PDB file of C-alpha atoms in Angstrom:
ATOM      1  CA  GLN F   1       2.366 -17.061  -6.765  1.00  0.00           C
ATOM      2  CA  LYS F   2       4.278 -14.511  -4.943  1.00  0.00           C
ATOM      3  CA  GLU F   3       3.845 -14.356  -1.324  1.00  0.00           C
ATOM      4  CA  VAL F   4       4.559 -12.318   2.010  1.00  0.00           C
ATOM      5  CA  GLU F   5       4.039 -13.518   4.635  1.00  0.00           C
ATOM      6  CA  GLN F   6       3.241 -11.694   8.018  1.00  0.00           C
ATOM      7  CA  ASN F   7       2.505 -12.401  11.720  1.00  0.00           C
ATOM      8  CA  SER F   8      -1.343 -10.783  12.148  1.00  0.00           C
ATOM      9  CA  GLY F   9      -1.011 -10.205  15.688  1.00  0.00           C
ATOM     10  CA  PRO F  10      -2.083  -8.517  17.333  1.00  0.00           C
ATOM     11  CA  LEU F  11       1.502  -8.050  19.040  1.00  0.00           C
ATOM     12  CA  SER F  12       1.813  -5.893  21.729  1.00  0.00           C
ATOM     13  CA  VAL F  13       4.458  -4.151  24.438  1.00  0.00           C
ATOM     14  CA  PRO F  14       4.776  -1.774  26.599  1.00  0.00           C
ATOM     15  CA  GLU F  15       6.009   1.612  26.204  1.00  0.00           C
ATOM     16  CA  GLY F  16       9.682   2.379  26.373  1.00  0.00           C
ATOM     17  CA  ALA F  17      10.119  -1.539  24.867  1.00  0.00           C
ATOM     18  CA  ILE F  18      11.325  -3.073  21.921  1.00  0.00           C
ATOM     19  CA  ALA F  19       8.704  -3.802  19.202  1.00  0.00           C
ATOM     20  CA  SER F  20      10.067  -6.802  17.341  1.00  0.00           C
ATOM     21  CA  LEU F  21       8.007  -7.133  13.640  1.00  0.00           C
ATOM     22  CA  ASN F  22       8.797 -10.391  10.864  1.00  0.00           C
ATOM     23  CA  CYS F  23       7.837 -10.787   7.317  1.00  0.00           C
ATOM     24  CA  THR F  24       9.534 -13.461   5.290  1.00  0.00           C
ATOM     25  CA  TYR F  25       8.609 -13.657   1.152  1.00  0.00           C
ATOM     26  CA  SER F  26       8.737 -16.293  -1.283  1.00  0.00           C
ATOM     27  CA  ASP F  27      10.368 -14.834  -4.204  1.00  0.00           C
ATOM     28  CA  ARG F  28      14.167 -14.998  -4.285  1.00  0.00           C
ATOM     29  CA  VAL F  29      15.041 -12.176  -6.654  1.00  0.00           C
ATOM     30  CA  SER F  30      13.132 -10.086  -4.850  1.00  0.00           C
ATOM     31  CA  GLN F  31      15.529  -6.690  -4.703  1.00  0.00           C
ATOM     32  CA  SER F  32      13.393  -3.821  -2.847  1.00  0.00           C
ATOM     33  CA  PHE F  33      11.799  -4.089   0.505  1.00  0.00           C
ATOM     34  CA  PHE F  34       9.512  -2.297   2.076  1.00  0.00           C
ATOM     35  CA  TRP F  35       7.765  -0.767   5.877  1.00  0.00           C
ATOM     36  CA  TYR F  36       4.658   0.924   5.470  1.00  0.00           C
ATOM     37  CA  ARG F  37       2.769   1.586   8.625  1.00  0.00           C
ATOM     38  CA  GLN F  38      -0.714   1.826   8.390  1.00  0.00           C
ATOM     39  CA  TYR F  39      -3.702   3.660  11.190  1.00  0.00           C
ATOM     40  CA  SER F  40      -7.018   2.551  11.081  1.00  0.00           C
ATOM     41  CA  GLY F  41      -9.199   4.141   8.204  1.00  0.00           C
ATOM     42  CA  LYS F  42      -5.696   5.519   6.800  1.00  0.00           C
ATOM     43  CA  SER F  43      -3.964   5.014   3.689  1.00  0.00           C
ATOM     44  CA  PRO F  44      -0.700   3.279   4.261  1.00  0.00           C
ATOM     45  CA  GLU F  45       2.380   4.978   4.810  1.00  0.00           C
ATOM     46  CA  LEU F  46       6.551   4.510   4.064  1.00  0.00           C
ATOM     47  CA  ILE F  47       8.778   4.190   7.809  1.00  0.00           C
ATOM     48  CA  MET F  48      11.690   2.603   5.318  1.00  0.00           C
ATOM     49  CA  SER F  49      12.721   1.554   2.641  1.00  0.00           C
ATOM     50  CA  ILE F  50      15.989  -1.629   2.528  1.00  0.00           C
ATOM     51  CA  TYR F  51      17.837  -2.875  -0.984  1.00  0.00           C
ATOM     52  CA  SER F  52      20.487  -4.928   0.689  1.00  0.00           C
ATOM     53  CA  ASN F  53      21.639  -6.853   2.990  1.00  0.00           C
ATOM     54  CA  GLY F  54      22.280  -5.738   6.502  1.00  0.00           C
ATOM     55  CA  ASP F  55      20.560  -2.992   9.249  1.00  0.00           C
ATOM     56  CA  LYS F  56      19.199   0.535   7.977  1.00  0.00           C
ATOM     57  CA  GLU F  57      18.257   2.760  10.777  1.00  0.00           C
ATOM     58  CA  ASP F  58      16.401   5.503  10.762  1.00  0.00           C
ATOM     59  CA  GLY F  59      15.882   7.424  13.753  1.00  0.00           C
ATOM     60  CA  ARG F  60      13.839   4.817  16.195  1.00  0.00           C
ATOM     61  CA  PHE F  61      13.143   2.652  13.575  1.00  0.00           C
ATOM     62  CA  THR F  62      15.958  -0.073  11.952  1.00  0.00           C
ATOM     63  CA  ALA F  63      15.096  -2.479   8.779  1.00  0.00           C
ATOM     64  CA  GLN F  64      16.299  -5.772   8.676  1.00  0.00           C
ATOM     65  CA  LEU F  65      16.797  -7.243   5.994  1.00  0.00           C
ATOM     66  CA  ASN F  66      18.137 -11.170   5.271  1.00  0.00           C
ATOM     67  CA  LYS F  67      17.560 -12.198   1.447  1.00  0.00           C
ATOM     68  CA  ALA F  68      19.704 -15.689   1.789  1.00  0.00           C
ATOM     69  CA  SER F  69      16.846 -16.666   4.472  1.00  0.00           C
ATOM     70  CA  GLN F  70      13.989 -14.303   2.569  1.00  0.00           C
ATOM     71  CA  TYR F  71      13.541 -12.047   5.697  1.00  0.00           C
ATOM     72  CA  VAL F  72      13.019  -8.407   6.618  1.00  0.00           C
ATOM     73  CA  SER F  73      11.866  -7.658   9.606  1.00  0.00           C
ATOM     74  CA  LEU F  74      11.595  -4.540  11.153  1.00  0.00           C
ATOM     75  CA  LEU F  75      12.673  -2.640  14.821  1.00  0.00           C
ATOM     76  CA  ILE F  76      11.518   0.423  16.485  1.00  0.00           C
ATOM     77  CA  ARG F  77      12.907   1.329  19.392  1.00  0.00           C
ATOM     78  CA  ASP F  78      11.888   3.313  22.577  1.00  0.00           C
ATOM     79  CA  SER F  79       7.839   1.814  21.507  1.00  0.00           C
ATOM     80  CA  GLN F  80       4.934   5.183  21.947  1.00  0.00           C
ATOM     81  CA  PRO F  81       1.206   5.284  21.785  1.00  0.00           C
ATOM     82  CA  SER F  82       1.263   6.365  19.122  1.00  0.00           C
ATOM     83  CA  ASP F  83       3.049   3.433  17.540  1.00  0.00           C
ATOM     84  CA  SER F  84      -0.233   1.409  17.372  1.00  0.00           C
ATOM     85  CA  ALA F  85      -1.230   0.913  14.020  1.00  0.00           C
ATOM     86  CA  THR F  86      -1.039  -1.549  11.669  1.00  0.00           C
ATOM     87  CA  TYR F  87       2.872  -2.358   9.662  1.00  0.00           C
ATOM     88  CA  LEU F  88       2.248  -3.715   6.400  1.00  0.00           C
ATOM     89  CA  CYS F  89       5.764  -5.787   4.642  1.00  0.00           C
ATOM     90  CA  ALA F  90       5.751  -5.206   0.865  1.00  0.00           C
ATOM     91  CA  VAL F  91       7.993  -6.032  -1.471  1.00  0.00           C
ATOM     92  CA  GLY F  92       8.726  -4.721  -4.701  1.00  0.00           C
ATOM     93  CA  GLU F  93       8.197  -6.617  -8.737  1.00  0.00           C
ATOM     94  CA  SER F  94      10.087  -5.778 -11.419  1.00  0.00           C
ATOM     95  CA  GLN F  95       7.090  -3.803 -13.582  1.00  0.00           C
ATOM     96  CA  GLY F  96       6.958  -1.696  -9.614  1.00  0.00           C
ATOM     97  CA  ASN F  97       4.083  -2.826  -7.748  1.00  0.00           C
ATOM     98  CA  LEU F  98       4.262  -3.795  -4.514  1.00  0.00           C
ATOM     99  CA  ILE F  99       2.709  -6.824  -2.631  1.00  0.00           C
ATOM    100  CA  PHE F 100       1.619  -6.594   0.267  1.00  0.00           C
ATOM    101  CA  GLY F 101       1.557  -8.394   3.375  1.00  0.00           C
ATOM    102  CA  LYS F 102      -1.623  -8.402   5.303  1.00  0.00           C
ATOM    103  CA  GLY F 103       0.271  -6.714   8.037  1.00  0.00           C
ATOM    104  CA  THR F 104       0.907  -7.334  11.670  1.00  0.00           C
ATOM    105  CA  LYS F 105      -1.222  -4.913  14.351  1.00  0.00           C
ATOM    106  CA  LEU F 106       1.098  -3.596  16.475  1.00  0.00           C
ATOM    107  CA  SER F 107      -0.057  -2.228  20.225  1.00  0.00           C
ATOM    108  CA  VAL F 108       1.383   0.017  22.275  1.00  0.00           C
ATOM    109  CA  LYS F 109       0.261  -0.357  26.165  1.00  0.00           C
ATOM    110  CA  PRO F 110       0.945   3.339  27.839  1.00  0.00           C
TER     111      PRO F 110
ATOM    112  CA  GLY C   1       8.487  13.241   0.725  1.00  0.00           C
ATOM    113  CA  ALA C   2       6.117  13.125  -2.449  1.00  0.00           C
ATOM    114  CA  VAL C   3       2.359  14.374  -2.119  1.00  0.00           C
ATOM    115  CA  VAL C   4      -0.325  12.462  -3.258  1.00  0.00           C
ATOM    116  CA  SER C   5      -3.454  13.635  -3.884  1.00  0.00           C
ATOM    117  CA  GLN C   6      -7.290  11.485  -4.017  1.00  0.00           C
ATOM    118  CA  HIS C   7     -10.640  12.535  -4.328  1.00  0.00           C
ATOM    119  CA  PRO C   8     -13.551  12.362  -3.064  1.00  0.00           C
ATOM    120  CA  SER C   9     -11.599  10.722   0.290  1.00  0.00           C
ATOM    121  CA  TRP C  10     -15.724   9.038   0.669  1.00  0.00           C
ATOM    122  CA  VAL C  11     -18.451   8.385  -1.395  1.00  0.00           C
ATOM    123  CA  ILE C  12     -22.281   6.779  -0.389  1.00  0.00           C
ATOM    124  CA  CYS C  13     -23.870   5.916  -3.905  1.00  0.00           C
ATOM    125  CA  LYS C  14     -27.141   3.530  -4.683  1.00  0.00           C
ATOM    126  CA  SER C  15     -26.492   0.566  -6.756  1.00  0.00           C
ATOM    127  CA  GLY C  16     -25.678   0.571  -9.983  1.00  0.00           C
ATOM    128  CA  THR C  17     -24.695   4.074 -10.541  1.00  0.00           C
ATOM    129  CA  SER C  18     -21.043   5.119 -11.429  1.00  0.00           C
ATOM    130  CA  VAL C  19     -18.120   6.120  -9.493  1.00  0.00           C
ATOM    131  CA  LYS C  20     -14.977   8.143 -10.818  1.00  0.00           C
ATOM    132  CA  ILE C  21     -12.661   8.587  -7.839  1.00  0.00           C
ATOM    133  CA  GLU C  22      -9.239  10.418  -8.349  1.00  0.00           C
ATOM    134  CA  CYS C  23      -5.668  10.234  -8.136  1.00  0.00           C
ATOM    135  CA  ARG C  24      -2.891  13.621  -8.836  1.00  0.00           C
ATOM    136  CA  SER C  25       0.724  13.540  -8.225  1.00  0.00           C
ATOM    137  CA  LEU C  26       1.194  17.082  -6.679  1.00  0.00           C
ATOM    138  CA  ASP C  27       4.695  18.140  -7.070  1.00  0.00           C
ATOM    139  CA  PHE C  28       5.896  15.053  -8.963  1.00  0.00           C
ATOM    140  CA  GLN C  29       5.371  13.352 -12.208  1.00  0.00           C
ATOM    141  CA  ALA C  30       4.510  10.393 -11.696  1.00  0.00           C
ATOM    142  CA  THR C  31       4.727   7.483 -15.203  1.00  0.00           C
ATOM    143  CA  THR C  32       3.331   5.080 -13.370  1.00  0.00           C
ATOM    144  CA  MET C  33       0.139   4.776 -10.885  1.00  0.00           C
ATOM    145  CA  PHE C  34      -1.355   1.739  -8.557  1.00  0.00           C
ATOM    146  CA  TRP C  35      -4.656   1.111  -7.493  1.00  0.00           C
ATOM    147  CA  TYR C  36      -4.591  -0.819  -4.790  1.00  0.00           C
ATOM    148  CA  ARG C  37      -8.372  -2.433  -2.593  1.00  0.00           C
ATOM    149  CA  GLN C  38      -8.645  -2.613   0.281  1.00  0.00           C
ATOM    150  CA  PHE C  39     -11.568  -4.711   1.809  1.00  0.00           C
ATOM    151  CA  PRO C  40     -11.761  -4.099   6.009  1.00  0.00           C
ATOM    152  CA  LYS C  41      -9.205  -6.154   8.091  1.00  0.00           C
ATOM    153  CA  GLN C  42      -7.117  -7.157   4.743  1.00  0.00           C
ATOM    154  CA  SER C  43      -4.144  -6.279   3.028  1.00  0.00           C
ATOM    155  CA  LEU C  44      -3.965  -4.197  -0.080  1.00  0.00           C
ATOM    156  CA  MET C  45      -5.039  -5.227  -3.447  1.00  0.00           C
ATOM    157  CA  LEU C  46      -3.054  -4.409  -6.439  1.00  0.00           C
ATOM    158  CA  MET C  47      -6.206  -3.935  -8.718  1.00  0.00           C
ATOM    159  CA  ALA C  48      -4.236  -2.462 -11.838  1.00  0.00           C
ATOM    160  CA  THR C  49      -1.478  -0.468 -13.049  1.00  0.00           C
ATOM    161  CA  SER C  50      -1.902   2.651 -14.568  1.00  0.00           C
ATOM    162  CA  ASN C  51       0.703   4.220 -17.179  1.00  0.00           C
ATOM    163  CA  GLU C  52       0.310   7.631 -18.860  1.00  0.00           C
ATOM    164  CA  GLY C  53      -0.772   7.252 -22.634  1.00  0.00           C
ATOM    165  CA  SER C  54      -0.936   3.794 -21.955  1.00  0.00           C
ATOM    166  CA  LYS C  55      -3.990   1.611 -21.541  1.00  0.00           C
ATOM    167  CA  ALA C  56      -4.123   0.050 -17.939  1.00  0.00           C
ATOM    168  CA  THR C  57      -3.095  -3.434 -16.484  1.00  0.00           C
ATOM    169  CA  TYR C  58      -5.949  -5.057 -14.967  1.00  0.00           C
ATOM    170  CA  GLU C  59      -4.744  -7.827 -11.925  1.00  0.00           C
ATOM    171  CA  GLN C  60      -6.258 -11.584 -12.894  1.00  0.00           C
ATOM    172  CA  GLY C  61      -9.695 -10.998 -11.408  1.00  0.00           C
ATOM    173  CA  VAL C  62     -10.019  -7.298 -11.811  1.00  0.00           C
ATOM    174  CA  GLU C  63     -13.217  -6.871 -14.462  1.00  0.00           C
ATOM    175  CA  LYS C  64     -11.916  -3.873 -16.929  1.00  0.00           C
ATOM    176  CA  ASP C  65     -14.678  -3.404 -18.327  1.00  0.00           C
ATOM    177  CA  LYS C  66     -16.379  -2.392 -14.470  1.00  0.00           C
ATOM    178  CA  PHE C  67     -13.204  -0.300 -13.241  1.00  0.00           C
ATOM    179  CA  LEU C  68     -12.275   1.900 -15.537  1.00  0.00           C
ATOM    180  CA  ILE C  69      -8.766   4.006 -15.085  1.00  0.00           C
ATOM    181  CA  ASN C  70      -7.301   6.977 -17.569  1.00  0.00           C
ATOM    182  CA  HIS C  71      -3.863   8.006 -16.942  1.00  0.00           C
ATOM    183  CA  ALA C  72      -3.572  10.971 -18.917  1.00  0.00           C
ATOM    184  CA  SER C  73      -1.443  12.882 -18.068  1.00  0.00           C
ATOM    185  CA  LEU C  74       1.713  13.024 -16.034  1.00  0.00           C
ATOM    186  CA  THR C  75      -0.370  14.366 -12.565  1.00  0.00           C
ATOM    187  CA  LEU C  76      -3.703  11.804 -12.738  1.00  0.00           C
ATOM    188  CA  SER C  77      -4.999   9.436 -13.290  1.00  0.00           C
ATOM    189  CA  THR C  78      -8.281   7.958 -12.381  1.00  0.00           C
ATOM    190  CA  LEU C  79     -10.890   5.252 -11.341  1.00  0.00           C
ATOM    191  CA  THR C  80     -13.951   4.742 -12.577  1.00  0.00           C
ATOM    192  CA  VAL C  81     -15.738   2.145 -11.068  1.00  0.00           C
ATOM    193  CA  THR C  82     -19.331   1.830 -13.582  1.00  0.00           C
ATOM    194  CA  SER C  83     -22.791   0.647 -12.130  1.00  0.00           C
ATOM    195  CA  ALA C  84     -21.590  -0.158  -8.840  1.00  0.00           C
ATOM    196  CA  HIS C  85     -23.202  -3.048  -6.467  1.00  0.00           C
ATOM    197  CA  PRO C  86     -22.231  -3.515  -2.897  1.00  0.00           C
ATOM    198  CA  GLU C  87     -20.081  -5.861  -3.063  1.00  0.00           C
ATOM    199  CA  ASP C  88     -17.844  -3.008  -4.326  1.00  0.00           C
ATOM    200  CA  SER C  89     -18.082  -1.337  -1.277  1.00  0.00           C
ATOM    201  CA  SER C  90     -14.229  -0.948  -0.112  1.00  0.00           C
ATOM    202  CA  PHE C  91     -11.345   1.390   0.618  1.00  0.00           C
ATOM    203  CA  TYR C  92     -10.010   1.732  -2.894  1.00  0.00           C
ATOM    204  CA  ILE C  93      -6.206   3.616  -2.838  1.00  0.00           C
ATOM    205  CA  CYS C  94      -3.850   5.038  -5.435  1.00  0.00           C
ATOM    206  CA  SER C  95      -0.265   5.231  -6.122  1.00  0.00           C
ATOM    207  CA  ALA C  96       2.578   6.917  -7.732  1.00  0.00           C
ATOM    208  CA  GLU C  97       6.147   5.574  -7.465  1.00  0.00           C
ATOM    209  CA  GLN C  98       8.673   9.279  -7.627  1.00  0.00           C
ATOM    210  CA  ALA C  99      11.565   8.973 -10.573  1.00  0.00           C
ATOM    211  CA  GLY C 100      14.647   7.884  -9.208  1.00  0.00           C
ATOM    212  CA  ASP C 101      12.921   6.263  -5.925  1.00  0.00           C
ATOM    213  CA  PRO C 102      12.539   3.093  -7.199  1.00  0.00           C
ATOM    214  CA  GLY C 103       9.359   1.036  -5.929  1.00  0.00           C
ATOM    215  CA  GLU C 104       8.408   3.711  -2.740  1.00  0.00           C
ATOM    216  CA  LEU C 105       5.539   4.691  -3.567  1.00  0.00           C
ATOM    217  CA  PHE C 106       3.676   7.600  -2.620  1.00  0.00           C
ATOM    218  CA  PHE C 107       0.285   6.833  -1.193  1.00  0.00           C
ATOM    219  CA  GLY C 108      -3.587   8.564  -1.512  1.00  0.00           C
ATOM    220  CA  GLU C 109      -5.499   9.400   1.182  1.00  0.00           C
ATOM    221  CA  GLY C 110      -7.881   6.681   0.026  1.00  0.00           C
ATOM    222  CA  SER C 111     -11.483   6.844  -0.903  1.00  0.00           C
ATOM    223  CA  ARG C 112     -14.014   5.211   1.171  1.00  0.00           C
ATOM    224  CA  LEU C 113     -16.580   3.624  -1.411  1.00  0.00           C
ATOM    225  CA  THR C 114     -20.611   2.795  -0.308  1.00  0.00           C
ATOM    226  CA  VAL C 115     -22.752   0.984  -1.735  1.00  0.00           C
ATOM    227  CA  LEU C 116     -26.097   1.173  -1.362  1.00  0.00           C
TER     228      LEU C 116
END
């Protein structure tokens, strides 16, 4: 059974701080990794994708991947109250679908 | 980014009726679409993979005769919940993969089904 694990949170950070979200996965051969943001009652939206070890930066977001440790993380710099949402880590399967973690709820306090 | 539209966004129906949900890729062709279900405070659970022109592939535990999936064109997939019951009440979300971006799924807005 392939699994994607996330701390459910809630993770609470003050406005302007760095939020760090972590995810581990069980399938060692996984090659594609994604972070989605989901606001309450809404559909997920893609934030970042990462395929290679190391860091990938996009604006305030940085995804980090370590395949040896089967670990992927998302850093949000200068966190804003509008970043408050559930962040879903997803791992791609060979058939094209994704396995999602249960999500980490982030709360950014003004 | 690519746009996926889902309709209806919410529906309330009586127990025993059937409900059809449409998922359209508006500005790209999607040979594969995915249907997920999400219960409150739970993550997305894949129900089935919908392939254009062929039968859908259902995940273990998902009844194919209850959740009918049709993917008749490269831009449209439908999910029909037949003989719906209150336990089928959930948030149903479709997603599509854009060619050239493997694994980057674009989600529809979701359809919230409430069965009375």
